XYZ file of N, CA and C in Angstrom:
858
model
N -29.829 -14.481 -34.947
C -29.075 -15.662 -34.563
C -27.920 -15.908 -35.514
N -27.479 -14.866 -36.226
C -26.406 -15.054 -37.203
C -25.146 -15.575 -36.528
N -24.922 -15.141 -35.284
C -23.718 -15.589 -34.605
C -23.734 -17.083 -34.372
N -24.951 -17.655 -34.158
C -25.047 -19.086 -33.899
C -24.850 -19.900 -35.167
N -24.912 -19.282 -36.354
C -24.827 -19.988 -37.628
C -23.412 -19.976 -38.196
N -22.405 -19.565 -37.389
C -21.031 -19.481 -37.895
C -20.577 -20.833 -38.419
N -20.046 -20.840 -39.617
C -19.538 -22.070 -40.240
C -18.142 -22.368 -39.717
N -17.656 -23.588 -39.917
C -16.275 -23.903 -39.514
C -15.262 -22.948 -40.134
N -15.506 -22.575 -41.392
C -14.579 -21.644 -42.039
C -14.586 -20.277 -41.376
N -15.801 -19.810 -41.015
C -15.899 -18.522 -40.332
C -15.244 -18.578 -38.958
N -15.367 -19.746 -38.322
C -14.753 -19.906 -37.011
C -13.228 -19.809 -37.111
N -12.660 -20.393 -38.165
C -11.211 -20.306 -38.368
C -10.786 -18.852 -38.541
N -11.592 -18.120 -39.322
C -11.289 -16.702 -39.529
C -11.334 -15.951 -38.201
N -12.368 -16.242 -37.395
C -12.481 -15.608 -36.088
C -11.258 -15.897 -35.223
N -10.842 -17.160 -35.237
C -9.698 -17.540 -34.409
C -8.421 -16.842 -34.874
N -8.254 -16.703 -36.194
C -7.070 -16.003 -36.714
C -7.109 -14.521 -36.348
N -8.301 -13.924 -36.448
C -8.430 -12.514 -36.075
C -8.124 -12.313 -34.600
N -8.621 -13.240 -33.791
C -8.395 -13.106 -32.353
C -6.923 -13.319 -32.014
N -6.283 -14.248 -32.699
C -4.851 -14.476 -32.483
C -4.055 -13.226 -32.843
N -4.409 -12.587 -33.944
C -3.736 -11.341 -34.351
C -3.973 -10.249 -33.303
N -5.212 -10.191 -32.804
C -5.536 -9.199 -31.786
C -4.642 -9.373 -30.556
N -4.492 -10.613 -30.094
C -3.689 -10.870 -28.910
C -2.208 -10.600 -29.152
N -1.720 -10.959 -30.324
C -0.286 -10.876 -30.587
C 0.168 -9.491 -31.045
N -0.700 -8.778 -31.747
C -0.289 -7.511 -32.353
C -1.001 -6.290 -31.771
N -2.314 -6.295 -31.875
C -3.042 -5.070 -31.524
C -2.963 -4.759 -30.027
N -3.015 -5.799 -29.197
C -2.934 -5.557 -27.752
C -1.636 -4.830 -27.409
N -0.510 -5.298 -27.976
C 0.774 -4.666 -27.674
C 0.846 -3.255 -28.239
N 0.202 -3.028 -29.379
C 0.171 -1.668 -29.928
C -0.566 -0.727 -28.977
N -1.672 -1.201 -28.407
C -2.426 -0.381 -27.454
C -1.620 -0.164 -26.173
N -0.930 -1.210 -25.720
C -0.130 -1.071 -24.500
C 0.988 -0.045 -24.698
N 1.604 -0.058 -25.878
C 2.648 0.949 -26.151
C 2.054 2.345 -26.150
N 0.884 2.472 -26.756
C 0.223 3.782 -26.795
C -0.120 4.259 -25.382
N -0.613 3.352 -24.551
C -0.941 3.696 -23.171
C 0.309 4.128 -22.402
N 1.406 3.397 -22.604
C 2.646 3.772 -21.920
C 3.098 5.176 -22.322
N 2.998 5.478 -23.620
C 3.410 6.807 -24.091
C 2.562 7.905 -23.441
N 1.242 7.667 -23.376
C 0.347 8.675 -22.806
C 0.623 8.847 -21.317
N 0.804 7.736 -20.612
C 0.995 7.823 -19.164
C 2.371 8.367 -18.807
N 3.342 8.186 -19.683
C 4.633 8.832 -19.436
C 4.495 10.344 -19.567
N 3.653 10.794 -20.496
C 3.366 12.226 -20.575
C 2.663 12.697 -19.306
N 1.734 11.877 -18.812
C 1.058 12.227 -17.562
C 2.062 12.293 -16.417
N 3.024 11.358 -16.418
C 4.024 11.354 -15.352
C 4.880 12.622 -15.394
N 5.140 13.127 -16.604
C 5.895 14.374 -16.723
C 5.106 15.547 -16.122
N 3.768 15.476 -16.243
C 2.941 16.519 -15.612
C 3.199 16.575 -14.114
N 3.317 15.404 -13.512
C 3.512 15.322 -12.065
C 4.978 15.425 -11.667
N 5.845 15.696 -12.647
C 7.278 15.827 -12.388
C 7.835 14.579 -11.731
N 7.394 13.407 -12.237
C 7.928 12.154 -11.718
C 9.398 12.030 -12.082
N 10.215 11.505 -11.190
C 11.621 11.292 -11.541
C 11.754 10.216 -12.610
N 12.556 10.481 -13.611
C 12.814 9.491 -14.650
C 14.288 9.144 -14.636
N 14.613 7.971 -15.145
C 16.002 7.514 -15.098
C 16.893 8.488 -15.855
N 17.954 8.912 -15.190
C 18.928 9.800 -15.833
C 18.608 11.263 -15.704
N 17.463 11.601 -15.106
C 17.121 13.017 -14.953
C 17.377 13.426 -13.513
N 18.262 14.357 -13.327
C 18.599 14.773 -11.976
C 18.203 16.199 -11.688
N 17.472 16.819 -12.610
C 17.104 18.218 -12.424
C 16.039 18.385 -11.359
N 16.062 19.524 -10.692
C 15.063 19.808 -9.670
C 13.724 20.142 -10.326
N 12.657 19.853 -9.609
C 11.324 20.179 -10.097
C 11.162 21.696 -10.077
N 10.654 22.255 -11.172
C 10.560 23.710 -11.273
C 9.480 24.247 -10.341
N 9.651 25.482 -9.922
C 8.677 26.168 -9.092
C 7.749 27.003 -9.966
N 6.467 27.004 -9.619
C 5.471 27.775 -10.363
C 4.703 28.653 -9.387
N 4.510 29.906 -9.760
C 3.766 30.849 -8.911
C 2.336 30.997 -9.413
N 1.406 31.013 -8.472
C -0.008 31.160 -8.810
C -0.643 32.196 -7.892
N -1.509 33.015 -8.473
C -2.273 33.987 -7.704
C -3.689 33.454 -7.535
N -4.109 33.288 -6.283
C -5.440 32.801 -5.976
C -6.306 33.975 -5.566
N -7.382 34.172 -6.309
C -8.272 35.295 -5.993
C -9.648 35.003 -6.561
N -10.604 35.853 -6.193
C -11.962 35.746 -6.700
C -12.355 37.079 -7.301
N -12.898 37.050 -8.493
C -13.274 38.296 -9.160
C -14.368 39.003 -8.362
N -14.229 40.317 -8.257
C -15.256 41.107 -7.604
C -15.065 41.284 -6.110
N -14.064 40.644 -5.532
C -13.819 40.811 -4.101
C -12.332 40.734 -3.824
N -11.916 41.479 -2.819
C -10.508 41.439 -2.432
C -10.373 41.046 -0.973
N -11.371 40.316 -0.470
C -11.315 39.896 0.933
C -10.099 39.007 1.188
N -9.830 38.118 0.256
C -8.691 37.209 0.397
C -7.928 37.164 -0.909
N -6.626 37.225 -0.809
C -5.771 37.066 -1.972
C -4.551 36.261 -1.546
N -4.197 35.280 -2.335
C -3.052 34.445 -1.989
C -2.107 34.291 -3.157
N -0.815 34.291 -2.879
C 0.200 33.998 -3.883
C 0.913 32.726 -3.431
N 0.794 31.677 -4.237
C 1.320 30.369 -3.874
C 2.439 29.956 -4.824
N 3.433 29.275 -4.290
C 4.494 28.700 -5.101
C 4.389 27.192 -4.992
N 4.108 26.564 -6.131
C 3.927 25.110 -6.190
C 5.156 24.484 -6.828
N 5.693 23.470 -6.172
C 6.842 22.744 -6.692
C 6.493 21.260 -6.664
N 6.034 20.752 -7.817
C 5.592 19.357 -7.858
C 4.362 19.166 -6.991
N 4.506 18.348 -5.934
C 3.375 18.079 -5.053
C 3.456 18.872 -3.755
N 4.293 19.902 -3.719
C 4.480 20.654 -2.477
C 4.242 22.142 -2.690
N 3.497 22.733 -1.756
C 3.435 24.192 -1.672
C 4.644 24.629 -0.856
N 5.593 25.277 -1.523
C 6.823 25.651 -0.817
C 6.784 27.096 -0.323
N 5.875 27.898 -0.842
C 5.694 29.262 -0.350
C 4.217 29.623 -0.453
N 3.753 30.396 0.524
C 2.367 30.870 0.493
C 2.293 32.207 1.221
N 1.774 33.201 0.536
C 1.528 34.514 1.137
C 0.036 34.807 1.015
N -0.605 35.084 2.135
C -2.050 35.285 2.154
C -2.364 36.637 2.783
N -3.197 37.419 2.111
C -3.733 38.669 2.658
C -5.210 38.473 2.940
N -5.626 38.820 4.140
C -7.016 38.656 4.564
C -7.532 39.970 5.131
N -8.613 40.471 4.539
C -9.239 41.695 5.041
C -10.387 41.300 5.966
N -10.255 41.644 7.224
C -11.270 41.290 8.209
C -12.516 42.145 7.992
N -13.666 41.560 7.805
C -14.859 42.337 7.435
C -15.354 43.259 8.534
N -15.121 42.893 9.802
C -15.723 43.705 10.865
C -15.013 45.045 11.055
N -13.704 45.121 10.734
C -12.995 46.389 10.943
C -12.062 46.747 9.783
N -12.167 45.976 8.696
C -11.322 46.185 7.514
C -9.828 46.105 7.829
N -9.504 45.467 8.929
C -8.101 45.248 9.259
C -7.495 44.272 8.252
N -6.301 44.579 7.761
C -5.645 43.721 6.786
C -4.609 42.850 7.492
N -4.810 41.544 7.404
C -3.868 40.589 7.983
C -3.014 39.988 6.879
N -1.742 39.782 7.174
C -0.848 39.142 6.221
C -0.097 38.031 6.941
N -0.099 36.842 6.356
C 0.681 35.752 6.931
C 1.242 34.903 5.795
N 2.394 34.299 6.048
C 3.118 33.558 5.018
C 3.741 32.312 5.630
N 4.078 31.344 4.746
C 4.781 30.162 5.238
C 6.114 30.554 5.850
N 6.478 29.869 6.911
C 7.826 30.000 7.422
C 8.819 29.470 6.382
N 10.009 30.006 6.378
C 10.994 29.640 5.348
C 11.386 28.167 5.407
N 11.255 27.552 6.594
C 11.675 26.160 6.745
C 10.524 25.173 6.534
N 9.385 25.661 6.021
C 8.209 24.804 5.915
C 7.754 24.637 4.469
N 7.273 23.434 4.158
C 6.571 23.138 2.908
C 5.335 22.324 3.264
N 4.288 22.480 2.437
C 3.050 21.727 2.676
C 2.819 20.770 1.518
N 2.891 19.474 1.833
C 2.667 18.453 0.813
C 1.178 18.341 0.491
N 0.857 18.347 -0.778
C -0.521 18.150 -1.224
C -0.720 16.657 -1.469
N -1.373 16.000 -0.512
C -1.495 14.539 -0.557
C -2.226 14.066 -1.807
N -3.181 14.869 -2.289
C -3.929 14.463 -3.491
C -3.000 14.283 -4.682
N -2.048 15.217 -4.858
C -1.112 15.115 -5.977
C -0.174 13.935 -5.764
N 0.295 13.743 -4.530
C 1.156 12.598 -4.237
C 0.461 11.290 -4.596
N -0.799 11.153 -4.161
C -1.529 9.908 -4.407
C -1.790 9.691 -5.892
N -2.204 10.756 -6.589
C -2.452 10.629 -8.030
C -1.179 10.211 -8.757
N -0.063 10.813 -8.379
C 1.226 10.472 -8.976
C 1.566 9.005 -8.739
N 1.326 8.520 -7.519
C 1.634 7.129 -7.208
C 0.778 6.164 -8.016
N -0.484 6.518 -8.233
C -1.357 5.652 -9.025
C -0.919 5.627 -10.498
N -0.456 6.764 -11.019
C 0.079 6.786 -12.383
C 1.300 5.876 -12.474
N 2.166 5.968 -11.476
C 3.349 5.102 -11.425
C 2.969 3.630 -11.464
N 1.951 3.286 -10.687
C 1.525 1.891 -10.614
C 0.954 1.415 -11.943
N 0.196 2.279 -12.627
C -0.353 1.915 -13.942
C 0.768 1.680 -14.945
N 1.792 2.547 -14.935
C 2.936 2.372 -15.832
C 3.655 1.068 -15.520
N 3.813 0.753 -14.243
C 4.475 -0.490 -13.830
C 3.719 -1.706 -14.370
N 2.405 -1.695 -14.272
C 1.602 -2.815 -14.772
C 1.797 -3.011 -16.272
N 1.844 -1.904 -17.005
C 2.003 -1.987 -18.462
C 3.401 -2.467 -18.849
N 4.404 -1.979 -18.139
C 5.781 -2.345 -18.475
C 6.088 -3.801 -18.140
N 5.280 -4.407 -17.295
C 5.448 -5.829 -16.985
C 5.030 -6.729 -18.146
N 4.379 -6.143 -19.126
C 3.954 -6.909 -20.321
C 4.657 -6.296 -21.532
N 5.947 -6.606 -21.670
C 6.715 -5.992 -22.752
C 6.366 -6.628 -24.096
N 7.054 -6.180 -25.151
C 6.709 -6.604 -26.516
C 6.890 -8.099 -26.724
N 7.724 -8.756 -25.930
C 7.969 -10.195 -26.081
C 6.955 -11.049 -25.333
N 6.123 -10.398 -24.520
C 5.157 -11.167 -23.741
C 4.036 -11.656 -24.650
N 3.654 -12.912 -24.502
C 2.590 -13.496 -25.318
C 1.318 -13.661 -24.487
N 0.317 -12.894 -24.843
C -0.989 -13.079 -24.210
C -1.641 -14.334 -24.782
N -2.127 -15.190 -23.912
C -2.701 -16.469 -24.359
C -4.221 -16.448 -24.385
N -4.844 -15.605 -23.586
C -6.305 -15.558 -23.536
C -6.787 -14.112 -23.474
N -8.029 -13.940 -23.897
C -8.636 -12.617 -23.788
C -8.859 -12.217 -22.343
N -9.144 -13.211 -21.493
C -9.360 -12.924 -20.078
C -8.126 -12.290 -19.454
N -6.953 -12.724 -19.880
C -5.699 -12.163 -19.380
C -5.597 -10.677 -19.716
N -6.004 -10.323 -20.937
C -5.983 -8.916 -21.351
C -7.005 -8.114 -20.551
N -8.198 -8.685 -20.389
C -9.244 -7.982 -19.642
C -8.806 -7.704 -18.209
N -8.149 -8.676 -17.587
C -7.692 -8.477 -16.205
C -6.640 -7.368 -16.133
N -5.738 -7.336 -17.126
C -4.721 -6.285 -17.146
C -5.377 -4.921 -17.336
N -6.337 -4.825 -18.264
C -7.007 -3.552 -18.493
C -7.770 -3.103 -17.255
N -8.415 -4.055 -16.583
C -9.143 -3.706 -15.361
C -8.188 -3.162 -14.293
N -7.013 -3.784 -14.171
C -6.043 -3.340 -13.168
C -5.511 -1.955 -13.493
N -5.228 -1.696 -14.781
C -4.739 -0.376 -15.195
C -5.831 0.677 -15.004
N -7.060 0.334 -15.398
C -8.171 1.281 -15.263
C -8.448 1.615 -13.799
N -8.264 0.634 -12.912
C -8.466 0.891 -11.490
C -7.478 1.944 -10.995
N -6.210 1.818 -11.394
C -5.203 2.802 -10.976
C -5.499 4.175 -11.565
N -5.910 4.214 -12.836
C -6.199 5.497 -13.474
C -7.436 6.154 -12.863
N -8.440 5.352 -12.545
C -9.647 5.900 -11.912
C -9.321 6.460 -10.536
N -8.458 5.752 -9.805
C -8.061 6.249 -8.488
C -7.254 7.540 -8.603
N -6.376 7.601 -9.615
C -5.593 8.824 -9.827
C -6.520 10.004 -10.127
N -7.475 9.772 -11.016
C -8.416 10.842 -11.377
C -9.273 11.253 -10.188
N -9.746 10.253 -9.438
C -10.618 10.560 -8.298
C -9.900 11.349 -7.212
N -8.608 11.128 -7.059
C -7.871 11.887 -6.035
C -7.840 13.376 -6.385
N -7.853 13.694 -7.672
C -7.845 15.100 -8.077
C -9.249 15.694 -8.114
N -10.235 14.873 -8.436
C -11.600 15.392 -8.607
C -12.411 15.346 -7.323
N -11.939 14.620 -6.320
C -12.712 14.448 -5.088
C -11.863 14.821 -3.882
N -11.873 16.091 -3.476
C -11.103 16.490 -2.292
C -11.591 15.754 -1.042
N -10.706 15.633 -0.077
C -11.054 14.960 1.168
C -12.062 15.789 1.961
N -13.006 15.099 2.598
C -13.918 15.773 3.520
C -13.256 15.813 4.898
N -13.218 16.998 5.474
C -12.585 17.191 6.774
C -13.558 17.875 7.723
N -13.487 17.511 9.002
C -14.237 18.259 10.005
C -13.441 19.515 10.356
N -14.107 20.495 10.923
C -13.418 21.725 11.323
C -12.356 21.466 12.409
N -12.593 20.587 13.387
C -11.514 20.262 14.328
C -10.301 19.631 13.640
N -10.532 18.829 12.595
C -9.402 18.254 11.859
C -8.588 19.345 11.166
N -9.270 20.341 10.597
C -8.558 21.466 9.979
C -7.798 22.252 11.037
N -8.443 22.472 12.180
C -7.825 23.261 13.246
C -6.589 22.576 13.823
N -6.579 21.244 13.832
C -5.460 20.519 14.441
C -4.416 20.071 13.418
N -4.622 20.407 12.139
C -3.669 19.980 11.113
C -2.368 20.764 11.232
N -1.315 20.178 10.697
C -0.017 20.846 10.743
C 0.009 22.144 9.965
N -0.987 22.349 9.098
C -1.021 23.562 8.284
C -1.116 24.814 9.152
N -1.777 24.700 10.288
C -1.945 25.870 11.160
C -0.612 26.331 11.758
N 0.376 25.458 11.762
C 1.685 25.797 12.345
C 2.708 26.211 11.293
N 2.249 26.368 10.056
C 3.163 26.670 8.949
C 3.472 28.158 8.821
N 2.657 29.012 9.444
C 2.679 30.435 9.092
C 3.443 31.297 10.097
N 3.948 32.384 9.550
C 4.502 33.450 10.364
C 3.956 34.782 9.817
N 3.398 35.654 10.646
C 3.143 35.401 12.070
C 2.133 34.269 12.255
N 2.026 33.803 13.470
C 1.113 32.703 13.780
C -0.324 33.118 13.445
N -1.090 32.181 12.880
C -2.484 32.480 12.565
C -3.243 32.870 13.829
N -4.089 33.882 13.750
C -4.912 34.228 14.916
C -5.871 33.081 15.229
N -6.296 32.954 16.471
C -7.140 31.812 16.856
C -8.499 31.792 16.178
N -8.913 32.918 15.604
C -10.229 32.955 14.952
C -10.134 32.802 13.432
N -9.014 32.256 12.940
C -8.834 32.037 11.501
C -8.331 30.613 11.263
N -8.981 29.920 10.339
C -8.526 28.604 9.882
C -8.304 28.661 8.375
N -7.332 27.894 7.876
C -7.089 27.834 6.431
C -6.981 26.375 5.998
N -7.299 26.145 4.748
C -7.155 24.804 4.176
C -6.824 24.928 2.689
N -5.873 24.122 2.231
C -5.526 24.024 0.816
C -5.967 22.665 0.292
N -6.452 22.624 -0.941
C -6.763 21.335 -1.562
C -6.854 21.504 -3.075
N -6.864 20.364 -3.753
C -7.014 20.326 -5.206
C -8.448 19.941 -5.536
N -9.044 20.641 -6.480
C -10.376 20.287 -6.979
C -10.340 20.339 -8.498
N -10.340 19.154 -9.121
C -10.179 19.032 -10.572
C -8.819 19.605 -10.984
N -8.839 20.690 -11.748
C -7.577 21.276 -12.224
C -7.233 22.557 -11.479
N -7.803 22.732 -10.276
C -7.621 23.989 -9.546
C -6.957 23.759 -8.194
N -6.108 24.715 -7.834
C -5.562 24.805 -6.488
C -6.460 25.757 -5.699
N -6.984 25.279 -4.582
C -7.978 26.045 -3.828
C -7.459 26.377 -2.431
N -7.798 27.560 -1.980
C -7.521 28.006 -0.618
C -8.840 28.458 0.000
N -9.144 27.879 1.160
C -10.335 28.294 1.897
C -9.905 28.900 3.218
N -10.437 30.068 3.524
C -10.161 30.747 4.793
C -11.474 30.838 5.566
N -11.453 30.330 6.794
C -12.625 30.392 7.678
C -12.357 31.418 8.783
N -13.289 32.338 8.934
C -13.230 33.255 10.073
C -14.259 32.798 11.096
N -13.851 32.794 12.360
C -14.649 32.198 13.417
C -15.017 33.231 14.463
N -16.051 32.927 15.227
C -16.270 33.690 16.455
C -16.579 32.698 17.567
N -16.159 33.077 18.756
C -16.328 32.208 19.917
C -17.793 32.216 20.348
N -18.323 31.027 20.604
C -19.696 30.912 21.096
C -19.672 31.036 22.622
N -20.323 32.038 23.134
C -20.352 32.262 24.575
C -21.240 31.228 25.262
N -20.893 30.855 26.494
C -21.725 29.870 27.209
C -23.172 30.328 27.367
N -23.377 31.632 27.361
C -24.734 32.154 27.567
C -25.572 32.161 26.301
N -24.988 31.764 25.175
C -25.724 31.823 23.907
C -26.946 30.921 23.944
N -27.983 31.369 23.268
C -29.212 30.575 23.205
C -29.218 29.649 21.992
N -28.173 29.710 21.179
C -28.098 28.851 19.997
C -27.918 27.395 20.405
N -28.607 26.521 19.696
C -28.466 25.091 19.927
C -27.183 24.614 19.257
N -26.233 24.107 20.041
C -24.939 23.700 19.499
C -25.062 22.371 18.762
N -24.765 22.399 17.463
C -24.785 21.182 16.639
C -23.470 21.130 15.867
N -22.512 20.310 16.322
C -21.212 20.268 15.633
C -21.350 19.783 14.197
N -20.649 20.468 13.287
C -20.693 20.108 11.871
C -19.871 18.853 11.627
N -20.292 18.073 10.661
C -19.555 16.875 10.280
C -18.479 17.201 9.251
N -18.014 16.169 8.561
C -16.976 16.360 7.556
C -17.530 16.973 6.278
N -16.738 17.837 5.647
C -17.159 18.480 4.406
C -15.926 19.007 3.676
N -16.038 19.153 2.363
C -14.966 19.799 1.605
C -14.963 21.296 1.903
N -16.170 21.887 1.980
C -16.308 23.325 2.223
C -17.416 23.541 3.241
N -17.058 24.108 4.382
C -18.045 24.383 5.431
C -18.659 25.763 5.203
N -19.934 25.883 5.524
C -20.664 27.128 5.301
C -20.708 27.970 6.576
N -20.971 29.272 6.427
C -21.176 30.100 7.619
C -22.279 29.509 8.493
N -22.072 29.556 9.800
C -23.022 28.953 10.726
C -22.601 27.584 11.215
N -21.613 26.973 10.545
C -21.121 25.669 10.996
C -20.466 25.815 12.363
N -20.724 24.868 13.231
C -20.219 24.930 14.601
C -19.276 23.768 14.874
N -18.339 24.001 15.792
C -17.449 22.922 16.205
C -16.840 23.247 17.552
N -16.307 22.225 18.174
C -15.641 22.368 19.468
C -14.184 21.990 19.295
N -13.300 22.822 19.809
C -11.873 22.557 19.711
C -11.217 22.972 21.016
N -10.507 22.035 21.619
C -10.010 22.307 22.960
C -11.186 22.376 23.909
N -11.271 23.435 24.645
C -12.395 23.615 25.575
C -13.339 24.709 25.106
N -13.187 25.092 23.825
C -13.947 26.244 23.327
C -14.852 25.826 22.177
N -16.002 26.460 22.100
C -16.923 26.236 20.977
C -16.866 27.431 20.033
N -16.859 27.108 18.733
C -16.741 28.143 17.701
C -17.875 28.008 16.690
N -18.138 29.125 16.019
C -19.067 29.137 14.890
C -18.381 29.858 13.729
N -18.543 29.326 12.531
C -17.971 29.958 11.342
C -18.800 31.189 10.997
N -18.147 32.342 10.934
C -18.863 33.580 10.614
C -18.727 33.956 9.142
N -17.540 33.734 8.564
C -17.308 34.070 7.161
C -16.460 32.973 6.516
N -16.730 32.720 5.256
C -15.957 31.734 4.484
C -15.485 32.404 3.199
N -14.203 32.293 2.922
C -13.644 32.854 1.692
C -12.916 31.730 0.944
N -13.300 31.515 -0.293
C -12.637 30.510 -1.124
C -12.046 31.193 -2.347
N -10.751 31.004 -2.536
C -10.088 31.532 -3.729
C -9.386 30.372 -4.410
N -9.186 30.495 -5.706
C -8.639 29.380 -6.467
C -7.970 29.876 -7.734
N -7.211 28.979 -8.351
C -6.629 29.269 -9.659
C -6.427 27.957 -10.400
N -6.413 28.053 -11.710
C -6.214 26.875 -12.553
C -4.726 26.534 -12.611
N -4.406 25.257 -12.431
C -3.043 24.752 -12.608
C -3.038 23.985 -13.938
N -2.459 24.568 -14.995
C -2.599 23.973 -16.334
C -2.177 22.507 -16.420
N -1.098 22.122 -15.741
C -0.642 20.734 -15.894
C -1.569 19.737 -15.202
N -2.351 20.192 -14.220
C -3.369 19.306 -13.659
C -4.462 19.035 -14.681
N -4.812 20.059 -15.447
C -5.790 19.872 -16.523
C -5.264 18.890 -17.565
N -3.979 19.022 -17.916
C -3.373 18.087 -18.877
C -3.431 16.661 -18.351
N -3.112 16.482 -17.069
C -3.109 15.143 -16.482
C -4.506 14.523 -16.546
N -5.541 15.313 -16.253
C -6.911 14.795 -16.301
C -7.297 14.374 -17.710
N -6.827 15.132 -18.713
C -7.090 14.756 -20.111
C -6.389 13.434 -20.434
N -5.147 13.272 -19.996
C -4.415 12.026 -20.234
C -5.128 10.842 -19.574
N -5.664 11.047 -18.374
C -6.394 9.970 -17.702
C -7.621 9.559 -18.521
N -8.362 10.559 -19.002
C -9.576 10.273 -19.769
C -9.255 9.512 -21.055
N -8.253 9.965 -21.792
C -7.867 9.303 -23.045
C -7.406 7.871 -22.763
N -6.621 7.679 -21.714
C -6.117 6.349 -21.383
C -7.251 5.406 -20.992
N -8.190 5.889 -20.198
C -9.332 5.061 -19.808
C -10.171 4.671 -21.024
N -10.302 5.592 -21.980
C -11.048 5.282 -23.199
C -10.343 4.207 -24.012
N -9.014 4.293 -24.115
C -8.251 3.273 -24.845
C -8.401 1.903 -24.197
N -8.321 1.870 -22.874
C -8.487 0.599 -22.160
C -9.865 0.002 -22.436
N -10.896 0.846 -22.376
C -12.255 0.355 -22.583
C -12.448 -0.121 -24.016
N -11.876 0.588 -24.978
C -11.997 0.165 -26.376
C -11.371 -1.210 -26.603
N -10.216 -1.446 -25.970
C -9.579 -2.753 -26.112
C -10.422 -3.828 -25.452
N -10.979 -3.535 -24.285
C -11.865 -4.498 -23.629
C -13.073 -4.824 -24.517
N -13.617 -3.800 -25.166
C -14.777 -4.015 -26.037
C -14.431 -4.923 -27.212
N -13.238 -4.732 -27.781
C -12.829 -5.585 -28.910
C -12.695 -7.039 -28.471
N -12.103 -7.232 -27.289
C -11.987 -8.592 -26.766
C -13.362 -9.208 -26.572
N -14.277 -8.415 -26.040
C -15.607 -8.922 -25.706
C -16.437 -9.239 -26.938
N -16.130 -8.601 -28.075
C -16.886 -8.871 -29.301
C -16.847 -10.358 -29.644
N -15.699 -10.992 -29.400
C -15.563 -12.404 -29.767
C -16.445 -13.298 -28.912
N -16.796 -12.838 -27.715
C -17.658 -13.656 -26.859
C -19.102 -13.626 -27.332
N -19.428 -12.708 -28.244
C -20.805 -12.617 -28.712
C -21.144 -13.709 -29.722
N -20.127 -14.391 -30.222
C -20.387 -15.470 -31.169
C -20.740 -16.742 -30.413
N -21.806 -17.325 -30.831
C -22.345 -18.511 -30.142
C -21.282 -19.598 -30.064
N -21.121 -20.137 -28.860
C -20.232 -21.262 -28.630
C -18.771 -20.935 -28.954
N -18.419 -19.627 -28.924
C -17.010 -19.281 -29.147
C -16.532 -18.492 -27.960
N -15.608 -19.061 -27.266
C -15.128 -18.444 -26.038
C -13.602 -18.272 -26.096
N -13.097 -17.096 -26.485
C -11.664 -16.896 -26.599
C -10.997 -16.585 -25.272
N -11.712 -16.897 -24.175
C -11.172 -16.517 -22.879
C -10.385 -17.652 -22.252
């Protein structure tokens, strides 16, 4: 019960410490957060005032060790795949298929777009509390930290949690119309981000004949569908016969995830310091 025994003199000291925390340390943490998130924004090639340079293009080879069934060479420019060349070896006859993006097409990676937007929003929240702003209560700081942490958590989750899609959604996506030559009807492709990796999944299908004795059970939404998954598209029923997933690490995505983690830790540490003062009996700095 030591907290309940605080003397008037100790209370004055507490109030002075808390005043210093609000006036000095909070702004020091906010500056640090802004610096870190600006580095994160550079990872996403966010436009900054006075910078007119184009976002650089990066080439990545997507493959899996021990197999050459699928190999892809991708060109990533910020949040867009601007070029993609895919080689697919068909297992039933070892036929080699090659297809690439049409020259007039780019594929936007929505996960990167969304993560970038959430970083932007977090920076905006921090910049609204410049060095001249006077925080009057701890609750005000806690609300700001909660708002920043929400944006950072959403940014991180967009990279760590790919969207679940049904096979008909993949089949009807604009991605199927990006390639030349046109994708064969028994091949589906999907690109997505998973943590710090760019992933390509290729599904090979076979048509389910009306005479089949298999019980048709359409698959639901998933990040990665397994062989045997069934779906209906148009007037035809299909079953997934083979699944090939290839991937590669995108270094700046890894950097961005590290920046998110460090920033979230800083926010939580500041919240903890604010909350320490509430542990003293009958002292509410909120």
